[in-house]
Short mmCIF file of C-alpha atoms in Angstrom, two decimals:
data_model
loop_
_atom_site.label_atom_id
_atom_site.label_comp_id
_atom_site.label_asym_id
_atom_site.label_seq_id
_atom_site.Cartn_x
_atom_site.Cartn_y
_atom_site.Cartn_z
CA MET A 256 47.31 19.15 -37.57
CA LYS A 257 47.45 15.48 -38.43
CA ILE A 258 50.85 13.98 -37.60
CA SER A 259 51.99 10.98 -39.64
CA TYR A 260 55.11 9.03 -40.50
CA GLU A 261 55.02 9.99 -44.19
CA THR A 262 54.82 13.73 -43.56
CA HIS A 263 56.69 14.16 -40.26
CA TYR A 264 58.99 11.24 -39.43
CA LYS A 265 60.15 9.86 -42.76
CA SER A 266 63.35 11.41 -44.09
CA GLN A 267 62.75 13.87 -46.93
CA ARG A 268 66.46 14.47 -47.52
CA GLU A 269 68.66 12.90 -50.18
CA ASP A 270 71.26 11.93 -47.57
CA GLY A 271 68.66 10.08 -45.47
CA ARG A 272 69.10 12.31 -42.45
CA TYR A 273 66.22 13.83 -40.52
CA SER A 274 65.26 17.46 -40.12
CA SER A 275 63.52 17.07 -36.76
CA THR A 276 65.07 15.88 -33.51
CA MET A 277 62.09 13.62 -32.87
CA ALA A 278 62.40 11.88 -36.23
CA SER A 279 66.13 11.32 -35.79
CA LEU A 280 65.56 9.92 -32.29
CA MET A 281 62.96 7.50 -33.61
CA ALA A 282 65.36 6.35 -36.33
CA TYR A 283 68.05 5.73 -33.74
CA LEU A 284 65.66 3.74 -31.55
CA ARG A 285 64.46 1.64 -34.49
CA ASP A 286 68.05 0.55 -35.15
CA LEU A 287 68.91 0.06 -31.49
CA LYS A 288 69.69 -3.49 -30.31
CA PRO A 289 69.20 -3.58 -26.52
CA GLU A 290 72.21 -5.09 -24.79
CA PHE A 291 70.20 -7.46 -22.59
CA GLU A 292 67.49 -8.47 -25.05
CA PHE A 293 66.45 -12.10 -24.53
CA LYS A 294 67.62 -14.42 -27.32
CA LYS A 295 65.45 -17.39 -28.22
CA ASP A 296 68.53 -19.52 -28.98
CA PHE A 297 70.11 -19.12 -25.53
CA THR A 298 71.53 -22.26 -23.95
CA LYS A 299 70.75 -22.80 -20.26
CA GLU A 300 74.25 -21.64 -19.37
CA GLU A 301 73.92 -18.52 -21.51
CA PHE A 302 70.52 -17.81 -19.95
CA LEU A 303 71.95 -17.84 -16.42
CA ILE A 304 74.74 -15.44 -17.40
CA TRP A 305 72.23 -13.18 -19.15
CA GLN A 306 69.80 -13.36 -16.20
CA LYS A 307 72.52 -12.23 -13.81
CA GLY A 308 73.49 -9.40 -16.17
CA ILE A 309 69.99 -8.02 -16.62
CA LYS A 310 69.44 -8.15 -12.85
CA GLU A 311 72.59 -6.13 -12.20
CA LYS A 312 71.78 -3.62 -14.94
CA ALA A 313 68.21 -3.16 -13.70
CA LYS A 314 69.47 -2.37 -10.20
CA GLU A 315 71.87 0.16 -11.69
CA LEU A 316 69.19 1.88 -13.79
CA LEU A 317 66.67 2.13 -10.95
CA CYS A 318 69.10 4.32 -8.96
CA MET A 319 67.67 3.30 -5.60
CA PRO A 320 68.50 5.28 -2.44
CA PRO A 321 70.99 3.84 0.06
CA PHE A 322 69.72 1.45 2.72
CA THR A 323 70.00 2.86 6.26
CA ASN A 324 69.09 1.71 9.77
CA GLN A 325 65.66 3.02 10.70
CA PRO A 326 63.11 2.44 13.49
CA SER A 327 60.99 -0.71 13.41
CA PRO A 328 57.53 -0.52 11.78
CA LYS A 329 54.61 0.44 14.03
CA LYS A 330 51.12 -1.04 14.16
CA LEU A 331 48.58 1.80 14.14
CA LEU A 332 45.29 -0.08 14.43
CA SER A 333 43.69 -3.53 14.24
CA GLU A 334 40.05 -4.20 13.35
CA LYS A 335 38.20 -7.50 13.06
CA ARG A 336 36.23 -8.42 9.95
CA ASP A 337 34.07 -11.51 9.33
CA THR A 338 36.87 -13.98 8.53
CA TYR A 339 40.02 -11.91 8.90
CA THR A 340 41.63 -8.97 10.68
CA VAL A 341 42.73 -5.71 9.07
CA GLU A 342 45.82 -4.10 10.53
CA LYS A 343 47.22 -0.73 9.59
CA TRP A 344 50.95 -0.21 9.94
CA GLU A 345 53.59 2.27 8.90
CA PHE A 346 57.26 1.67 8.19
CA TYR A 347 60.27 3.92 7.74
CA PRO A 348 62.38 3.14 4.67
CA ASP A 349 64.59 6.23 4.99
CA PRO A 350 65.24 9.11 7.42
CA TYR A 351 62.32 11.14 6.04
CA SER A 352 59.36 8.90 5.14
CA ALA A 353 56.54 7.25 7.07
CA VAL A 354 54.91 4.81 4.64
CA PRO A 355 51.53 3.28 5.56
CA PHE A 356 50.32 -0.16 4.53
CA LEU A 357 47.43 -2.48 5.30
CA MET A 358 47.84 -6.11 6.32
CA LEU A 359 44.86 -8.47 6.03
CA ILE A 360 45.33 -11.62 8.15
CA PRO A 361 42.99 -14.63 7.84
CA ASP A 362 41.46 -16.01 11.04
CA GLY A 363 43.46 -18.86 12.55
CA VAL A 364 46.82 -17.78 11.16
CA ASN A 365 49.60 -17.82 13.75
CA ASP A 366 53.12 -19.09 14.33
CA LYS A 367 51.77 -22.66 14.47
CA ASN A 368 49.60 -22.23 11.38
CA LYS A 369 51.57 -20.07 8.99
CA ALA A 370 50.10 -18.58 5.82
CA PRO A 371 51.51 -17.44 2.47
CA ALA A 372 52.02 -13.70 2.05
CA LEU A 373 50.93 -11.74 -1.00
CA LEU A 374 52.22 -8.20 -1.60
CA CYS A 375 49.55 -6.31 -3.56
CA PHE A 376 50.44 -3.40 -5.83
CA PRO A 377 47.48 -1.37 -7.19
CA GLY A 378 46.95 0.21 -10.55
CA SER A 379 47.88 3.88 -10.94
CA VAL A 380 45.94 5.97 -8.39
CA HIS A 381 43.80 3.29 -6.74
CA PRO A 382 44.15 3.75 -2.95
CA LYS A 383 45.18 0.78 -0.82
CA GLU A 384 41.89 0.90 1.11
CA PHE A 385 39.93 0.32 -2.09
CA ILE A 386 42.15 -2.65 -3.03
CA ALA A 387 41.59 -4.11 0.45
CA GLY A 388 37.81 -3.74 0.34
CA GLU A 389 37.91 -1.07 3.04
CA LYS A 390 36.24 2.33 3.19
CA ASN A 391 38.37 4.97 1.50
CA LEU A 392 39.99 7.62 3.67
CA ASP A 393 38.21 10.97 3.95
CA ARG A 394 40.53 12.76 1.54
CA ASN A 395 39.79 14.01 -1.97
CA VAL A 396 42.81 12.18 -3.39
CA CYS A 397 41.57 8.85 -1.99
CA GLN A 398 38.27 8.64 -3.89
CA VAL A 399 39.28 6.69 -7.02
CA GLU A 400 37.22 3.50 -7.44
CA LYS A 401 37.42 2.04 -10.94
CA TYR A 402 35.77 -1.35 -11.48
CA PRO A 403 34.98 -1.85 -7.76
CA GLU A 404 33.63 -5.33 -8.50
CA ARG A 405 36.99 -6.43 -9.99
CA ASN A 406 39.95 -4.57 -8.51
CA LYS A 407 39.98 -5.57 -4.81
CA MET A 408 42.90 -7.98 -5.11
CA ALA A 409 43.92 -7.90 -1.43
CA LEU A 410 40.39 -8.76 -0.32
CA TYR A 411 40.27 -11.69 -2.75
CA ALA A 412 43.62 -12.97 -1.48
CA VAL A 413 42.80 -12.92 2.24
CA LYS A 414 39.59 -14.83 1.55
CA GLU A 415 41.75 -17.51 -0.09
CA GLY A 416 43.83 -17.88 3.08
CA MET A 417 46.75 -15.59 2.25
CA VAL A 418 48.07 -12.72 4.33
CA ALA A 419 47.54 -9.79 1.96
CA ILE A 420 49.69 -6.66 2.28
CA VAL A 421 48.73 -3.63 0.21
CA PHE A 422 50.45 -0.30 -0.41
CA ASP A 423 49.60 2.99 -2.10
CA ASN A 424 51.63 3.79 -5.19
CA LEU A 425 54.09 6.62 -4.61
CA GLY A 426 52.42 10.02 -4.51
CA THR A 427 48.88 8.57 -4.55
CA GLY A 428 46.18 7.80 -2.03
CA GLU A 429 47.24 8.42 1.56
CA VAL A 430 50.78 9.38 0.50
CA ALA A 431 49.54 12.02 -1.98
CA VAL A 432 49.46 15.75 -1.34
CA GLU A 433 45.83 16.65 -0.63
CA THR A 434 44.08 18.78 -3.29
CA ASP A 435 40.54 19.73 -4.24
CA LYS A 436 40.64 17.32 -7.17
CA LYS A 437 39.47 13.75 -6.75
CA ASP A 438 42.16 12.51 -9.11
CA GLY A 439 44.14 10.26 -6.79
CA GLY A 440 46.98 12.77 -6.63
CA HIS A 441 47.67 12.68 -10.35
CA MET A 442 48.90 16.24 -10.84
CA THR A 443 51.01 16.46 -7.69
CA ARG A 444 52.54 13.09 -8.61
CA LEU A 445 53.65 14.63 -11.91
CA GLN A 446 55.47 17.43 -10.07
CA MET A 447 56.92 14.92 -7.62
CA CYS A 448 58.36 12.82 -10.45
CA HIS A 449 60.30 15.78 -11.82
CA GLY A 450 61.86 16.22 -8.39
CA ILE A 451 62.64 12.51 -8.08
CA MET A 452 64.47 12.40 -11.40
CA GLN A 453 66.37 15.62 -10.76
CA SER A 454 67.47 14.06 -7.45
CA GLY A 455 69.12 11.17 -9.26
CA PHE A 456 66.39 8.60 -8.58
CA CYS A 457 63.39 7.39 -10.56
CA TYR A 458 59.81 6.61 -9.55
CA PHE A 459 60.12 2.84 -9.79
CA GLY A 460 63.53 2.85 -8.14
CA LEU A 461 62.15 4.65 -5.09
CA SER A 462 59.06 2.44 -5.00
CA VAL A 463 61.00 -0.83 -5.31
CA PHE A 464 63.47 0.38 -2.69
CA GLN A 465 60.62 0.84 -0.21
CA LYS A 466 59.32 -2.67 -0.91
CA LEU A 467 62.80 -4.16 -0.43
CA VAL A 468 62.95 -2.50 2.98
CA PHE A 469 59.49 -3.87 3.77
CA LEU A 470 60.56 -7.40 2.82
CA GLU A 471 63.17 -7.32 5.56
CA PHE A 472 60.36 -6.65 8.05
CA LEU A 473 58.21 -9.39 6.53
CA LYS A 474 60.99 -11.89 7.26
CA THR A 475 60.56 -11.22 10.99
CA LEU A 476 56.85 -12.17 11.10
CA ASP A 477 56.52 -15.66 12.54
CA PHE A 478 53.04 -16.28 11.11
CA ILE A 479 54.24 -15.93 7.50
CA ASN A 480 55.32 -18.99 5.54
CA GLN A 481 58.62 -17.58 4.31
CA ASP A 482 58.76 -20.14 1.50
CA LYS A 483 55.49 -18.84 0.06
CA ILE A 484 55.75 -15.13 -0.66
CA GLY A 485 54.25 -13.73 -3.85
CA VAL A 486 53.42 -10.46 -5.56
CA SER A 487 50.15 -9.51 -7.19
CA SER A 488 49.95 -6.42 -9.36
CA HIS A 489 47.69 -4.45 -11.64
CA SER A 490 48.70 -1.91 -14.29
CA LEU A 491 51.26 0.51 -12.79
CA GLY A 492 51.86 -1.94 -9.96
CA THR A 493 53.24 -4.55 -12.36
CA ASN A 494 56.54 -2.66 -12.43
CA ASP A 495 57.12 -3.13 -8.70
CA ALA A 496 56.16 -6.78 -9.06
CA MET A 497 58.58 -7.42 -11.95
CA TYR A 498 61.58 -5.78 -10.36
CA LEU A 499 61.01 -7.31 -6.92
CA ALA A 500 60.67 -10.77 -8.43
CA LEU A 501 63.83 -10.18 -10.47
CA PHE A 502 65.86 -9.02 -7.47
CA CYS A 503 64.53 -11.28 -4.70
CA ASP A 504 64.75 -15.05 -4.46
CA GLU A 505 62.12 -14.79 -1.70
CA ILE A 506 59.44 -13.95 -4.27
CA LYS A 507 58.04 -17.30 -5.42
CA ALA A 508 55.05 -16.26 -7.55
CA ILE A 509 54.11 -13.27 -9.71
CA VAL A 510 50.68 -12.11 -10.87
CA PHE A 511 51.18 -9.61 -13.71
CA ASN A 512 47.81 -8.04 -14.50
CA ASP A 513 48.45 -6.06 -17.69
CA PHE A 514 49.25 -6.79 -21.30
CA VAL A 515 52.89 -7.49 -22.10
CA SER A 516 54.50 -4.71 -24.13
CA ASP A 517 57.77 -3.15 -25.24
CA SER A 518 57.77 0.61 -24.61
CA ARG A 519 60.63 1.31 -27.05
CA LYS A 520 58.74 -0.35 -29.89
CA LYS A 521 55.60 1.48 -28.86
CA PHE A 522 57.43 4.81 -28.92
CA VAL A 523 58.61 4.41 -32.52
CA SER A 524 55.54 2.70 -33.96
CA LEU A 525 53.03 5.33 -32.84
CA THR A 526 53.35 7.99 -35.53
CA GLU A 527 49.74 8.56 -36.60
CA TYR A 528 47.82 11.01 -34.43
CA ASP A 529 46.49 14.53 -34.13
CA GLU A 530 48.97 17.03 -32.70
CA THR A 531 46.69 17.51 -29.68
CA GLU A 532 47.33 13.85 -28.80
CA MET A 533 51.11 14.27 -28.77
CA LYS A 534 51.87 13.62 -25.13
CA ASN A 535 53.41 11.04 -22.85
CA SER A 536 50.41 8.74 -22.69
CA ASP A 537 52.08 6.56 -20.04
CA GLY A 538 52.97 9.26 -17.51
CA VAL A 539 56.45 10.41 -16.54
CA TRP A 540 56.35 8.07 -13.52
CA HIS A 541 56.93 5.22 -15.98
CA GLU A 542 60.31 6.58 -17.06
CA VAL A 543 63.52 4.71 -16.23
CA PRO A 544 66.36 6.72 -17.81
CA GLY A 545 68.45 4.57 -20.13
CA ILE A 546 66.18 1.53 -20.17
CA TYR A 547 65.78 1.44 -23.97
CA LYS A 548 69.51 0.77 -24.40
CA TYR A 549 69.41 -2.35 -22.29
CA PHE A 550 66.09 -4.21 -22.08
CA SER A 551 62.29 -4.08 -22.26
CA HIS A 552 59.65 -5.26 -19.82
CA THR A 553 59.31 -8.38 -21.96
CA ASP A 554 62.95 -9.16 -21.29
CA ILE A 555 62.46 -8.76 -17.53
CA LEU A 556 59.53 -11.18 -17.66
CA CYS A 557 61.75 -13.64 -19.54
CA ALA A 558 64.34 -13.25 -16.78
CA LEU A 559 61.79 -14.34 -14.15
CA SER A 560 61.86 -17.89 -15.52
CA PRO A 561 61.44 -20.44 -13.96
CA LYS A 562 59.39 -18.68 -11.24
CA PRO A 563 55.61 -19.20 -11.47
CA LEU A 564 54.21 -16.30 -13.52
CA ALA A 565 50.64 -15.40 -14.44
CA LEU A 566 50.17 -12.96 -17.34
CA ASN A 567 46.55 -11.94 -16.98
CA GLU A 568 45.89 -9.69 -19.98
CA GLY A 569 47.95 -11.34 -22.67
CA GLY A 570 49.67 -9.24 -25.28
CA ALA A 571 51.03 -9.71 -28.77
CA GLU A 572 52.46 -13.06 -29.79
CA TYR A 573 55.81 -11.51 -30.71
CA ASN A 574 56.26 -10.72 -26.99
CA LEU A 575 54.55 -13.74 -25.46
CA GLU A 576 56.53 -16.21 -27.56
CA LYS A 577 59.79 -14.87 -26.11
CA ILE A 578 58.50 -15.50 -22.59
CA ARG A 579 57.35 -19.00 -23.51
CA CYS A 580 60.82 -19.71 -24.89
CA ALA A 581 62.41 -18.60 -21.62
CA TYR A 582 60.18 -20.93 -19.64
CA LYS A 583 60.65 -23.85 -22.02
CA LEU A 584 64.41 -23.35 -21.81
CA ASN A 585 64.22 -23.94 -18.05
CA ASP A 586 61.76 -26.84 -18.38
CA ALA A 587 59.20 -24.69 -16.57
CA ILE A 588 56.48 -24.08 -19.14
CA ASN A 589 53.92 -25.37 -16.62
CA ASN A 590 54.87 -22.45 -14.36
CA LEU A 591 53.65 -19.97 -16.98
CA GLN A 592 49.95 -19.08 -17.14
CA ILE A 593 48.82 -16.78 -19.97
CA THR A 594 45.30 -15.41 -20.13
CA HIS A 595 44.00 -12.95 -22.72
CA TYR A 596 41.36 -10.25 -22.46
CA PRO A 597 37.87 -11.75 -22.95
CA LYS A 598 37.71 -9.94 -26.30
CA TYR A 599 40.80 -11.84 -27.47
CA GLN A 600 40.23 -15.29 -25.97
CA ASP A 601 39.58 -16.76 -29.42
CA GLU A 602 42.89 -17.40 -31.21
CA LYS A 603 41.39 -16.13 -34.47
CA THR A 604 41.14 -12.64 -32.96
CA ARG A 605 44.93 -12.63 -32.34
CA GLU A 606 46.14 -13.53 -35.82
CA ASN A 607 47.69 -10.11 -36.53
CA SER A 608 49.89 -10.05 -33.43
CA PHE A 609 53.02 -11.90 -34.56
CA SER A 610 54.95 -8.78 -35.54
CA LEU A 611 54.81 -5.04 -34.94
CA PRO A 612 55.44 -2.46 -37.69
CA ASP A 613 58.08 0.04 -36.60
CA HIS A 614 56.06 3.05 -37.75
CA SER A 615 52.72 4.27 -39.14
CA LEU A 616 50.45 3.02 -36.35
CA SER A 617 47.66 4.86 -34.57
CA MET A 618 47.02 4.12 -30.91
CA LYS A 619 44.01 1.99 -31.84
CA GLU A 620 46.08 -0.03 -34.30
CA TYR A 621 48.84 -0.48 -31.74
CA LEU A 622 46.40 -1.76 -29.10
CA ASP A 623 44.71 -4.06 -31.63
CA ILE A 624 48.02 -5.67 -32.60
CA ASN A 625 48.85 -6.09 -28.92
CA ASN A 626 45.46 -7.69 -28.20
CA CYS A 627 44.68 -5.00 -25.64
CA ASP A 628 41.07 -4.12 -24.89
CA ALA A 629 41.96 -0.97 -22.94
CA PRO A 630 38.44 -0.07 -21.66
CA ASP A 631 38.27 -3.54 -20.03
CA HIS A 632 41.64 -3.17 -18.25
CA SER A 633 41.03 -4.50 -14.71
CA TYR A 634 42.23 -7.10 -12.23
CA ARG A 635 41.37 -10.68 -13.22
CA LYS A 636 40.23 -12.27 -9.97
CA ASP A 637 39.40 -15.77 -11.17
CA VAL A 638 42.61 -16.54 -13.06
CA SER A 639 44.73 -14.84 -10.39
CA MET A 640 43.28 -16.81 -7.51
CA LYS A 641 43.38 -20.05 -9.51
CA PHE A 642 47.08 -19.48 -10.15
CA LEU A 643 47.87 -18.60 -6.52
CA ARG A 644 45.90 -21.57 -5.16
CA LYS A 645 47.98 -23.84 -7.38
CA VAL A 646 51.31 -22.30 -6.37
CA PHE A 647 50.68 -21.84 -2.64
CA PHE A 648 48.13 -24.53 -1.76
CA ASP A 649 48.65 -27.18 -4.46
CA LYS A 650 44.96 -26.91 -5.38
#
C-alpha cells in the first residue's frame, strides 16, 4: 500500500483530531518548540547561557554510566610502518569492558617534539583497522570496506603529522559478536541497543562515556600536544564528535563528515512511501530518548561555536544558516568551513533548500532539499586535511 500524508496522516475528522497514533504523534512534533533551539537573535550573553544549558541537558539525556577507577590501559603490540608506527592498545572504561583502539604515531614524535592528536570515529560498521589503512581482522564482522580509496581518515591524519587514534563503533568490528554474516555486526548491534536502552543508557551515551574515559588517558601521554586535540568523524561517528566537542574544552577542532540535518523535522516530513519502506531508516542506535523536546543536531553544532568546525557534506540552507549565525555571533566565522557534496557545489543546485515542508515528502525529495547525494556519502580527505593543517599547523 502507498502511504501518504493526504490519506494516512492528515486529519479526516471535523474536530481536527487524528485517528492513528502515528498521525497524532506527528502533529504533536510539528507543533513542538524545542527548549534549547538556537535563536538567530541571541546576544552574546544569551548565547553563553544557552550554550551552558544545552550542554547540561545533553549530558542528562545521554544517561552515561558512572565513572569508576579502573586499571591503566595496556599496549598490546607495536609495528613499524614506512613513516609511522601502529600501536594497538586496550582500555577499561568500566568494570566489565576491554575496549581496543589503534594509535598511529608519526616518526620523530616524542616528548621533545609533540604532535597534535586526532580521535577518529568511523562511519557505521567500518572497522578501525580499515580506517587506519591496516589489514582487517580475520573475523566475518570485520570485513566491511566501503569506498576504500576515501574512508581511511586515520591513515590520512598520521601522514599529515598527527597522532591518529581510531576506535570501533559500539557493537561493530572487533567489539561485535562474531556471526556468519559479513555485515559488521549490524544485527547483533540491533539486539544490543535494545538491552542498552532497557538498562537506562543509550548507544551514544555509552560511546561518548568511553571516549571521555579515554581522554583522561590521552592527557598522560607526554608526546601529545595537549593544546591541539581534535576529532574527525564520518556518518555515525559524527555523534561522538559533536558531543565530545560540546562537553570537552580540550577538543579544539571538529571534522563533521555528514550532511547537517534535524531528525525531528525529518520524522514528520517523510510521509510519502510504500508500506514496505516504513522502518527506522537511521537505526535504533541513533535514538536518544527525549531529544526532540530539547534540541537537534543542528543546535549542537551551533553550540560548538567558536571552535573550528568543518562541515564536509553540507546540508540545507535552513540548517547551515543557523550555524553561520552562531559563528558570526562569536566573531568566529573564519573558524567555520562548509563544503557541499560535489553534486551540490554549484549554488544553483541548492536553491530549494531554504525551507523544509513539514509533510508530504518522499525520501528522495527530503534528500534533494537537504542537498544530500547519499550514494556519494564518504569521508572527504582533501577538505578535512586542509582544515586540520590550518588549525593545527597554521598552514
